[in-house]
């Protein structure tokens, strides 16, 4: 007798136990109060989402830098109340037996010399600085009670451009073939998985884009395999907006 799977079945996603197969994905966060602190509406929102039958929550987008292109619409990872306030958010989710991932997405990157350094501009030191900041973001999410991190390498965000052969014209170990272009993320994943056991790492990627010599379906499958090899626990597909 074949047993049909149901969207409300309990299931496993890596080490995470989910109450259903429903994953809630976050986009913008516009309800923070002046100074970055959380408004009561945010706590109410997460209470409703966590109690709705969803199996996993992915947070709204967090950015490193207040000067980022989408900072006005995103949550701030670097304000004084981050750990204390988001621990209350993650506690709300956990009280409903729902795990939550913190979503990190950034469009610009400041390498210390250039506020908008593109993937081809980064020196080896710049790459290490970026990797260290992503790993530190994972640590901050962990301190605030998140069960993992989702690194947004989709849409047209910075790391999406880094792994895309249309943008990445580097001639070192971080450019050229798929393995090299994904290396910046693979190294991040390996460090997080080694130093933070049980912390879920999810990656968001595009299945393809519309650019000549850009991402194709076959190339995206190769990217996904490299991410899996590095230790990613899950991959979410998204898409560019054009």
PDB file of C-alpha atoms in Angstrom:
ATOM      1  CA  UNK A   1       0.000   0.000   0.000  1.00  0.00           C
ATOM      2  CA  UNK A   2       1.440   3.370  -1.031  1.00  0.00           C
ATOM      3  CA  UNK A   3       1.194   6.148   1.547  1.00  0.00           C
ATOM      4  CA  UNK A   4       0.604   9.582   0.021  1.00  0.00           C
ATOM      5  CA  UNK A   5       2.624  12.442   1.415  1.00  0.00           C
ATOM      6  CA  UNK A   6       0.751  15.447   2.668  1.00  0.00           C
ATOM      7  CA  UNK A   7       1.848  19.083   2.870  1.00  0.00           C
ATOM      8  CA  UNK A   8       1.085  19.015   6.608  1.00  0.00           C
ATOM      9  CA  UNK A   9       3.200  15.913   7.315  1.00  0.00           C
ATOM     10  CA  UNK A  10       6.037  16.184   9.796  1.00  0.00           C
ATOM     11  CA  UNK A  11       9.376  15.877   7.989  1.00  0.00           C
ATOM     12  CA  UNK A  12      13.111  16.443   8.298  1.00  0.00           C
ATOM     13  CA  UNK A  13      15.141  19.130   6.546  1.00  0.00           C
ATOM     14  CA  UNK A  14      18.735  18.323   7.363  1.00  0.00           C
ATOM     15  CA  UNK A  15      18.877  18.284  11.176  1.00  0.00           C
ATOM     16  CA  UNK A  16      15.690  20.331  11.485  1.00  0.00           C
ATOM     17  CA  UNK A  17      12.413  18.662  12.407  1.00  0.00           C
ATOM     18  CA  UNK A  18       9.505  20.420  10.698  1.00  0.00           C
ATOM     19  CA  UNK A  19       5.821  20.250  11.650  1.00  0.00           C
ATOM     20  CA  UNK A  20       4.829  20.598   7.975  1.00  0.00           C
ATOM     21  CA  UNK A  21       6.357  20.943   4.531  1.00  0.00           C
ATOM     22  CA  UNK A  22       5.439  24.631   4.357  1.00  0.00           C
ATOM     23  CA  UNK A  23       8.418  27.031   4.290  1.00  0.00           C
ATOM     24  CA  UNK A  24       7.737  30.711   4.792  1.00  0.00           C
ATOM     25  CA  UNK A  25      10.222  32.922   2.921  1.00  0.00           C
ATOM     26  CA  UNK A  26      10.828  36.504   4.013  1.00  0.00           C
ATOM     27  CA  UNK A  27      11.481  39.494   1.758  1.00  0.00           C
ATOM     28  CA  UNK A  28      11.510  43.076   3.097  1.00  0.00           C
ATOM     29  CA  UNK A  29      11.326  44.307   6.683  1.00  0.00           C
ATOM     30  CA  UNK A  30       9.806  47.787   7.004  1.00  0.00           C
ATOM     31  CA  UNK A  31       8.366  47.686  10.526  1.00  0.00           C
ATOM     32  CA  UNK A  32      11.483  48.499  12.542  1.00  0.00           C
ATOM     33  CA  UNK A  33      11.357  51.680  14.564  1.00  0.00           C
ATOM     34  CA  UNK A  34      13.827  54.542  14.307  1.00  0.00           C
ATOM     35  CA  UNK A  35      17.291  53.410  15.330  1.00  0.00           C
ATOM     36  CA  UNK A  36      16.659  49.885  14.057  1.00  0.00           C
ATOM     37  CA  UNK A  37      14.758  48.606  17.077  1.00  0.00           C
ATOM     38  CA  UNK A  38      11.812  46.265  16.589  1.00  0.00           C
ATOM     39  CA  UNK A  39       8.227  47.467  16.772  1.00  0.00           C
ATOM     40  CA  UNK A  40       5.498  45.419  18.520  1.00  0.00           C
ATOM     41  CA  UNK A  41       4.069  44.644  15.056  1.00  0.00           C
ATOM     42  CA  UNK A  42       7.069  42.451  14.289  1.00  0.00           C
ATOM     43  CA  UNK A  43       6.574  40.238  17.337  1.00  0.00           C
ATOM     44  CA  UNK A  44       2.853  39.962  16.516  1.00  0.00           C
ATOM     45  CA  UNK A  45       3.684  39.027  12.928  1.00  0.00           C
ATOM     46  CA  UNK A  46       6.020  36.205  13.926  1.00  0.00           C
ATOM     47  CA  UNK A  47       3.470  34.931  16.454  1.00  0.00           C
ATOM     48  CA  UNK A  48       0.878  34.685  13.674  1.00  0.00           C
ATOM     49  CA  UNK A  49       3.277  33.030  11.222  1.00  0.00           C
ATOM     50  CA  UNK A  50       4.642  30.514  13.733  1.00  0.00           C
ATOM     51  CA  UNK A  51       1.139  29.571  14.845  1.00  0.00           C
ATOM     52  CA  UNK A  52      -0.237  29.192  11.324  1.00  0.00           C
ATOM     53  CA  UNK A  53       0.975  25.664  10.572  1.00  0.00           C
ATOM     54  CA  UNK A  54       4.177  26.604   8.793  1.00  0.00           C
ATOM     55  CA  UNK A  55       7.074  24.158   9.168  1.00  0.00           C
ATOM     56  CA  UNK A  56      10.030  26.520   8.783  1.00  0.00           C
ATOM     57  CA  UNK A  57      10.409  30.295   8.845  1.00  0.00           C
ATOM     58  CA  UNK A  58      13.046  32.171   6.863  1.00  0.00           C
ATOM     59  CA  UNK A  59      13.404  35.694   8.202  1.00  0.00           C
ATOM     60  CA  UNK A  60      13.193  38.955   6.353  1.00  0.00           C
ATOM     61  CA  UNK A  61      16.432  40.021   4.696  1.00  0.00           C
ATOM     62  CA  UNK A  62      19.266  41.282   6.877  1.00  0.00           C
ATOM     63  CA  UNK A  63      22.026  43.543   5.536  1.00  0.00           C
ATOM     64  CA  UNK A  64      25.514  44.340   6.847  1.00  0.00           C
ATOM     65  CA  UNK A  65      25.572  47.991   5.967  1.00  0.00           C
ATOM     66  CA  UNK A  66      23.130  50.879   6.334  1.00  0.00           C
ATOM     67  CA  UNK A  67      24.451  52.180   2.996  1.00  0.00           C
ATOM     68  CA  UNK A  68      23.382  49.026   1.148  1.00  0.00           C
ATOM     69  CA  UNK A  69      21.038  49.531  -1.780  1.00  0.00           C
ATOM     70  CA  UNK A  70      18.156  47.788  -0.005  1.00  0.00           C
ATOM     71  CA  UNK A  71      18.938  48.788   3.578  1.00  0.00           C
ATOM     72  CA  UNK A  72      15.780  50.953   3.912  1.00  0.00           C
ATOM     73  CA  UNK A  73      13.681  47.835   3.301  1.00  0.00           C
ATOM     74  CA  UNK A  74      15.775  45.320   5.244  1.00  0.00           C
ATOM     75  CA  UNK A  75      16.476  44.377   8.835  1.00  0.00           C
ATOM     76  CA  UNK A  76      19.728  45.586  10.385  1.00  0.00           C
ATOM     77  CA  UNK A  77      22.224  42.964  11.564  1.00  0.00           C
ATOM     78  CA  UNK A  78      24.466  45.489  13.304  1.00  0.00           C
ATOM     79  CA  UNK A  79      22.419  47.453  15.815  1.00  0.00           C
ATOM     80  CA  UNK A  80      22.894  47.302  19.572  1.00  0.00           C
ATOM     81  CA  UNK A  81      19.670  45.484  20.354  1.00  0.00           C
ATOM     82  CA  UNK A  82      19.993  42.779  17.694  1.00  0.00           C
ATOM     83  CA  UNK A  83      20.758  39.740  19.879  1.00  0.00           C
ATOM     84  CA  UNK A  84      18.355  40.686  22.689  1.00  0.00           C
ATOM     85  CA  UNK A  85      15.413  41.597  20.461  1.00  0.00           C
ATOM     86  CA  UNK A  86      15.730  38.810  17.928  1.00  0.00           C
ATOM     87  CA  UNK A  87      16.125  36.286  20.742  1.00  0.00           C
ATOM     88  CA  UNK A  88      12.543  37.214  21.597  1.00  0.00           C
ATOM     89  CA  UNK A  89      11.552  36.627  17.960  1.00  0.00           C
ATOM     90  CA  UNK A  90      13.253  33.223  17.808  1.00  0.00           C
ATOM     91  CA  UNK A  91      11.750  32.282  21.195  1.00  0.00           C
ATOM     92  CA  UNK A  92       8.290  32.973  19.748  1.00  0.00           C
ATOM     93  CA  UNK A  93       9.042  30.596  16.878  1.00  0.00           C
ATOM     94  CA  UNK A  94      10.514  27.895  19.122  1.00  0.00           C
ATOM     95  CA  UNK A  95       7.564  28.102  21.538  1.00  0.00           C
ATOM     96  CA  UNK A  96       5.477  27.038  18.538  1.00  0.00           C
ATOM     97  CA  UNK A  97       8.005  24.288  17.650  1.00  0.00           C
ATOM     98  CA  UNK A  98       8.983  26.108  14.462  1.00  0.00           C
ATOM     99  CA  UNK A  99      12.668  26.557  13.518  1.00  0.00           C
ATOM    100  CA  UNK A 100      13.794  29.846  11.981  1.00  0.00           C
ATOM    101  CA  UNK A 101      16.699  30.782   9.696  1.00  0.00           C
ATOM    102  CA  UNK A 102      18.195  34.279   9.431  1.00  0.00           C
ATOM    103  CA  UNK A 103      18.398  35.451   5.817  1.00  0.00           C
ATOM    104  CA  UNK A 104      21.523  37.415   4.861  1.00  0.00           C
ATOM    105  CA  UNK A 105      21.343  39.373   1.603  1.00  0.00           C
ATOM    106  CA  UNK A 106      23.508  42.258   0.439  1.00  0.00           C
ATOM    107  CA  UNK A 107      23.733  44.072  -2.880  1.00  0.00           C
ATOM    108  CA  UNK A 108      26.883  46.157  -2.318  1.00  0.00           C
ATOM    109  CA  UNK A 109      30.065  45.219  -0.528  1.00  0.00           C
ATOM    110  CA  UNK A 110      32.518  47.628   1.134  1.00  0.00           C
ATOM    111  CA  UNK A 111      36.002  46.070   1.040  1.00  0.00           C
ATOM    112  CA  UNK A 112      37.524  48.929   3.043  1.00  0.00           C
ATOM    113  CA  UNK A 113      38.753  50.812  -0.017  1.00  0.00           C
ATOM    114  CA  UNK A 114      35.616  50.883  -2.151  1.00  0.00           C
ATOM    115  CA  UNK A 115      32.063  51.029  -0.804  1.00  0.00           C
ATOM    116  CA  UNK A 116      30.778  49.330  -3.951  1.00  0.00           C
ATOM    117  CA  UNK A 117      33.585  46.919  -4.832  1.00  0.00           C
ATOM    118  CA  UNK A 118      32.391  44.514  -7.534  1.00  0.00           C
ATOM    119  CA  UNK A 119      33.406  40.810  -7.584  1.00  0.00           C
ATOM    120  CA  UNK A 120      36.169  41.492 -10.116  1.00  0.00           C
ATOM    121  CA  UNK A 121      37.582  44.270  -7.908  1.00  0.00           C
ATOM    122  CA  UNK A 122      38.128  42.271  -4.724  1.00  0.00           C
ATOM    123  CA  UNK A 123      41.677  41.456  -3.708  1.00  0.00           C
ATOM    124  CA  UNK A 124      42.470  38.223  -1.859  1.00  0.00           C
ATOM    125  CA  UNK A 125      42.301  40.259   1.366  1.00  0.00           C
ATOM    126  CA  UNK A 126      38.926  41.657   0.314  1.00  0.00           C
ATOM    127  CA  UNK A 127      37.584  38.145  -0.244  1.00  0.00           C
ATOM    128  CA  UNK A 128      38.781  37.069   3.211  1.00  0.00           C
ATOM    129  CA  UNK A 129      37.148  40.143   4.755  1.00  0.00           C
ATOM    130  CA  UNK A 130      33.825  39.343   3.057  1.00  0.00           C
ATOM    131  CA  UNK A 131      33.987  35.703   4.109  1.00  0.00           C
ATOM    132  CA  UNK A 132      34.770  36.702   7.703  1.00  0.00           C
ATOM    133  CA  UNK A 133      31.778  39.060   7.787  1.00  0.00           C
ATOM    134  CA  UNK A 134      29.396  36.360   6.538  1.00  0.00           C
ATOM    135  CA  UNK A 135      30.741  33.884   9.111  1.00  0.00           C
ATOM    136  CA  UNK A 136      30.360  36.521  11.844  1.00  0.00           C
ATOM    137  CA  UNK A 137      26.768  37.091  10.679  1.00  0.00           C
ATOM    138  CA  UNK A 138      26.138  33.366  11.168  1.00  0.00           C
ATOM    139  CA  UNK A 139      27.587  33.655  14.693  1.00  0.00           C
ATOM    140  CA  UNK A 140      25.299  36.592  15.464  1.00  0.00           C
ATOM    141  CA  UNK A 141      22.259  34.686  14.203  1.00  0.00           C
ATOM    142  CA  UNK A 142      23.276  31.769  16.430  1.00  0.00           C
ATOM    143  CA  UNK A 143      23.649  34.043  19.484  1.00  0.00           C
ATOM    144  CA  UNK A 144      20.129  35.364  18.807  1.00  0.00           C
ATOM    145  CA  UNK A 145      18.674  31.847  18.749  1.00  0.00           C
ATOM    146  CA  UNK A 146      18.302  31.293  15.007  1.00  0.00           C
ATOM    147  CA  UNK A 147      18.592  27.658  13.918  1.00  0.00           C
ATOM    148  CA  UNK A 148      20.624  28.521  10.862  1.00  0.00           C
ATOM    149  CA  UNK A 149      21.434  31.027   8.166  1.00  0.00           C
ATOM    150  CA  UNK A 150      20.197  31.445   4.630  1.00  0.00           C
ATOM    151  CA  UNK A 151      22.825  33.119   2.453  1.00  0.00           C
ATOM    152  CA  UNK A 152      21.093  34.829  -0.459  1.00  0.00           C
ATOM    153  CA  UNK A 153      23.090  34.107  -3.610  1.00  0.00           C
ATOM    154  CA  UNK A 154      20.060  34.593  -5.849  1.00  0.00           C
ATOM    155  CA  UNK A 155      18.170  37.385  -7.577  1.00  0.00           C
ATOM    156  CA  UNK A 156      20.809  40.009  -8.375  1.00  0.00           C
ATOM    157  CA  UNK A 157      22.515  40.208  -4.983  1.00  0.00           C
ATOM    158  CA  UNK A 158      26.273  40.400  -4.557  1.00  0.00           C
ATOM    159  CA  UNK A 159      27.098  36.707  -4.304  1.00  0.00           C
ATOM    160  CA  UNK A 160      24.713  35.936  -7.181  1.00  0.00           C
ATOM    161  CA  UNK A 161      26.890  38.175  -9.315  1.00  0.00           C
ATOM    162  CA  UNK A 162      30.059  36.623  -7.928  1.00  0.00           C
ATOM    163  CA  UNK A 163      29.119  33.086  -9.020  1.00  0.00           C
ATOM    164  CA  UNK A 164      27.680  34.205 -12.369  1.00  0.00           C
ATOM    165  CA  UNK A 165      30.089  33.803 -15.337  1.00  0.00           C
ATOM    166  CA  UNK A 166      28.541  36.894 -16.951  1.00  0.00           C
ATOM    167  CA  UNK A 167      29.872  39.097 -14.116  1.00  0.00           C
ATOM    168  CA  UNK A 168      32.825  37.140 -12.779  1.00  0.00           C
ATOM    169  CA  UNK A 169      35.838  37.618 -15.036  1.00  0.00           C
ATOM    170  CA  UNK A 170      38.473  36.869 -12.407  1.00  0.00           C
ATOM    171  CA  UNK A 171      41.563  34.921 -13.465  1.00  0.00           C
ATOM    172  CA  UNK A 172      42.506  33.575 -10.014  1.00  0.00           C
ATOM    173  CA  UNK A 173      41.136  30.719  -7.882  1.00  0.00           C
ATOM    174  CA  UNK A 174      37.837  32.595  -7.500  1.00  0.00           C
ATOM    175  CA  UNK A 175      37.035  32.907 -11.212  1.00  0.00           C
ATOM    176  CA  UNK A 176      36.752  30.760 -14.314  1.00  0.00           C
ATOM    177  CA  UNK A 177      35.103  27.376 -13.885  1.00  0.00           C
ATOM    178  CA  UNK A 178      32.135  26.615 -11.642  1.00  0.00           C
ATOM    179  CA  UNK A 179      34.199  25.286  -8.730  1.00  0.00           C
ATOM    180  CA  UNK A 180      36.307  28.450  -8.657  1.00  0.00           C
ATOM    181  CA  UNK A 181      33.381  30.866  -8.882  1.00  0.00           C
ATOM    182  CA  UNK A 182      31.565  29.041  -6.071  1.00  0.00           C
ATOM    183  CA  UNK A 183      34.724  28.769  -3.954  1.00  0.00           C
ATOM    184  CA  UNK A 184      33.995  31.996  -2.040  1.00  0.00           C
ATOM    185  CA  UNK A 185      30.757  30.413  -0.770  1.00  0.00           C
ATOM    186  CA  UNK A 186      32.136  26.878  -0.392  1.00  0.00           C
ATOM    187  CA  UNK A 187      34.823  28.114   1.980  1.00  0.00           C
ATOM    188  CA  UNK A 188      32.258  30.040   4.036  1.00  0.00           C
ATOM    189  CA  UNK A 189      30.007  26.983   4.322  1.00  0.00           C
ATOM    190  CA  UNK A 190      32.873  24.714   5.386  1.00  0.00           C
ATOM    191  CA  UNK A 191      33.920  27.072   8.189  1.00  0.00           C
ATOM    192  CA  UNK A 192      30.356  27.483   9.487  1.00  0.00           C
ATOM    193  CA  UNK A 193      29.709  23.740   9.457  1.00  0.00           C
ATOM    194  CA  UNK A 194      33.041  23.016  11.176  1.00  0.00           C
ATOM    195  CA  UNK A 195      32.758  25.653  13.888  1.00  0.00           C
ATOM    196  CA  UNK A 196      28.971  25.622  14.446  1.00  0.00           C
ATOM    197  CA  UNK A 197      27.793  21.981  14.536  1.00  0.00           C
ATOM    198  CA  UNK A 198      24.058  21.573  13.944  1.00  0.00           C
ATOM    199  CA  UNK A 199      23.675  25.087  12.512  1.00  0.00           C
ATOM    200  CA  UNK A 200      21.663  24.819   9.297  1.00  0.00           C
ATOM    201  CA  UNK A 201      23.143  26.455   6.192  1.00  0.00           C
ATOM    202  CA  UNK A 202      20.700  27.217   3.394  1.00  0.00           C
ATOM    203  CA  UNK A 203      21.676  28.849   0.113  1.00  0.00           C
ATOM    204  CA  UNK A 204      19.368  30.730  -2.222  1.00  0.00           C
ATOM    205  CA  UNK A 205      20.282  30.604  -5.932  1.00  0.00           C
ATOM    206  CA  UNK A 206      18.804  31.394  -9.335  1.00  0.00           C
ATOM    207  CA  UNK A 207      17.941  28.456 -11.602  1.00  0.00           C
ATOM    208  CA  UNK A 208      18.943  30.590 -14.614  1.00  0.00           C
ATOM    209  CA  UNK A 209      18.934  34.167 -15.873  1.00  0.00           C
ATOM    210  CA  UNK A 210      18.274  35.974 -19.140  1.00  0.00           C
ATOM    211  CA  UNK A 211      21.839  37.100 -19.871  1.00  0.00           C
ATOM    212  CA  UNK A 212      23.927  35.736 -22.699  1.00  0.00           C
ATOM    213  CA  UNK A 213      26.831  33.768 -21.149  1.00  0.00           C
ATOM    214  CA  UNK A 214      25.102  33.997 -17.765  1.00  0.00           C
ATOM    215  CA  UNK A 215      23.540  31.294 -15.596  1.00  0.00           C
ATOM    216  CA  UNK A 216      21.919  28.374 -17.408  1.00  0.00           C
ATOM    217  CA  UNK A 217      19.961  25.500 -15.874  1.00  0.00           C
ATOM    218  CA  UNK A 218      22.938  23.180 -16.362  1.00  0.00           C
ATOM    219  CA  UNK A 219      25.292  25.685 -14.726  1.00  0.00           C
ATOM    220  CA  UNK A 220      22.942  26.132 -11.773  1.00  0.00           C
ATOM    221  CA  UNK A 221      22.888  22.370 -11.232  1.00  0.00           C
ATOM    222  CA  UNK A 222      26.695  22.405 -11.158  1.00  0.00           C
ATOM    223  CA  UNK A 223      26.585  25.277  -8.639  1.00  0.00           C
ATOM    224  CA  UNK A 224      24.116  23.350  -6.465  1.00  0.00           C
ATOM    225  CA  UNK A 225      26.367  20.278  -6.489  1.00  0.00           C
ATOM    226  CA  UNK A 226      29.367  22.373  -5.409  1.00  0.00           C
ATOM    227  CA  UNK A 227      27.330  23.866  -2.565  1.00  0.00           C
ATOM    228  CA  UNK A 228      26.175  20.398  -1.474  1.00  0.00           C
ATOM    229  CA  UNK A 229      29.755  19.127  -1.580  1.00  0.00           C
ATOM    230  CA  UNK A 230      30.816  22.021   0.690  1.00  0.00           C
ATOM    231  CA  UNK A 231      28.179  21.040   3.257  1.00  0.00           C
ATOM    232  CA  UNK A 232      25.088  23.147   2.496  1.00  0.00           C
ATOM    233  CA  UNK A 233      22.014  21.618   4.163  1.00  0.00           C
ATOM    234  CA  UNK A 234      19.407  23.004   1.763  1.00  0.00           C
ATOM    235  CA  UNK A 235      19.057  25.040  -1.407  1.00  0.00           C
ATOM    236  CA  UNK A 236      16.171  27.325  -2.279  1.00  0.00           C
ATOM    237  CA  UNK A 237      15.466  28.413  -5.837  1.00  0.00           C
ATOM    238  CA  UNK A 238      14.493  31.996  -6.517  1.00  0.00           C
ATOM    239  CA  UNK A 239      14.589  34.067  -9.686  1.00  0.00           C
ATOM    240  CA  UNK A 240      15.684  37.372 -11.085  1.00  0.00           C
ATOM    241  CA  UNK A 241      12.966  39.948 -11.442  1.00  0.00           C
ATOM    242  CA  UNK A 242      13.270  40.441 -15.213  1.00  0.00           C
TER     243      UNK A 242
END
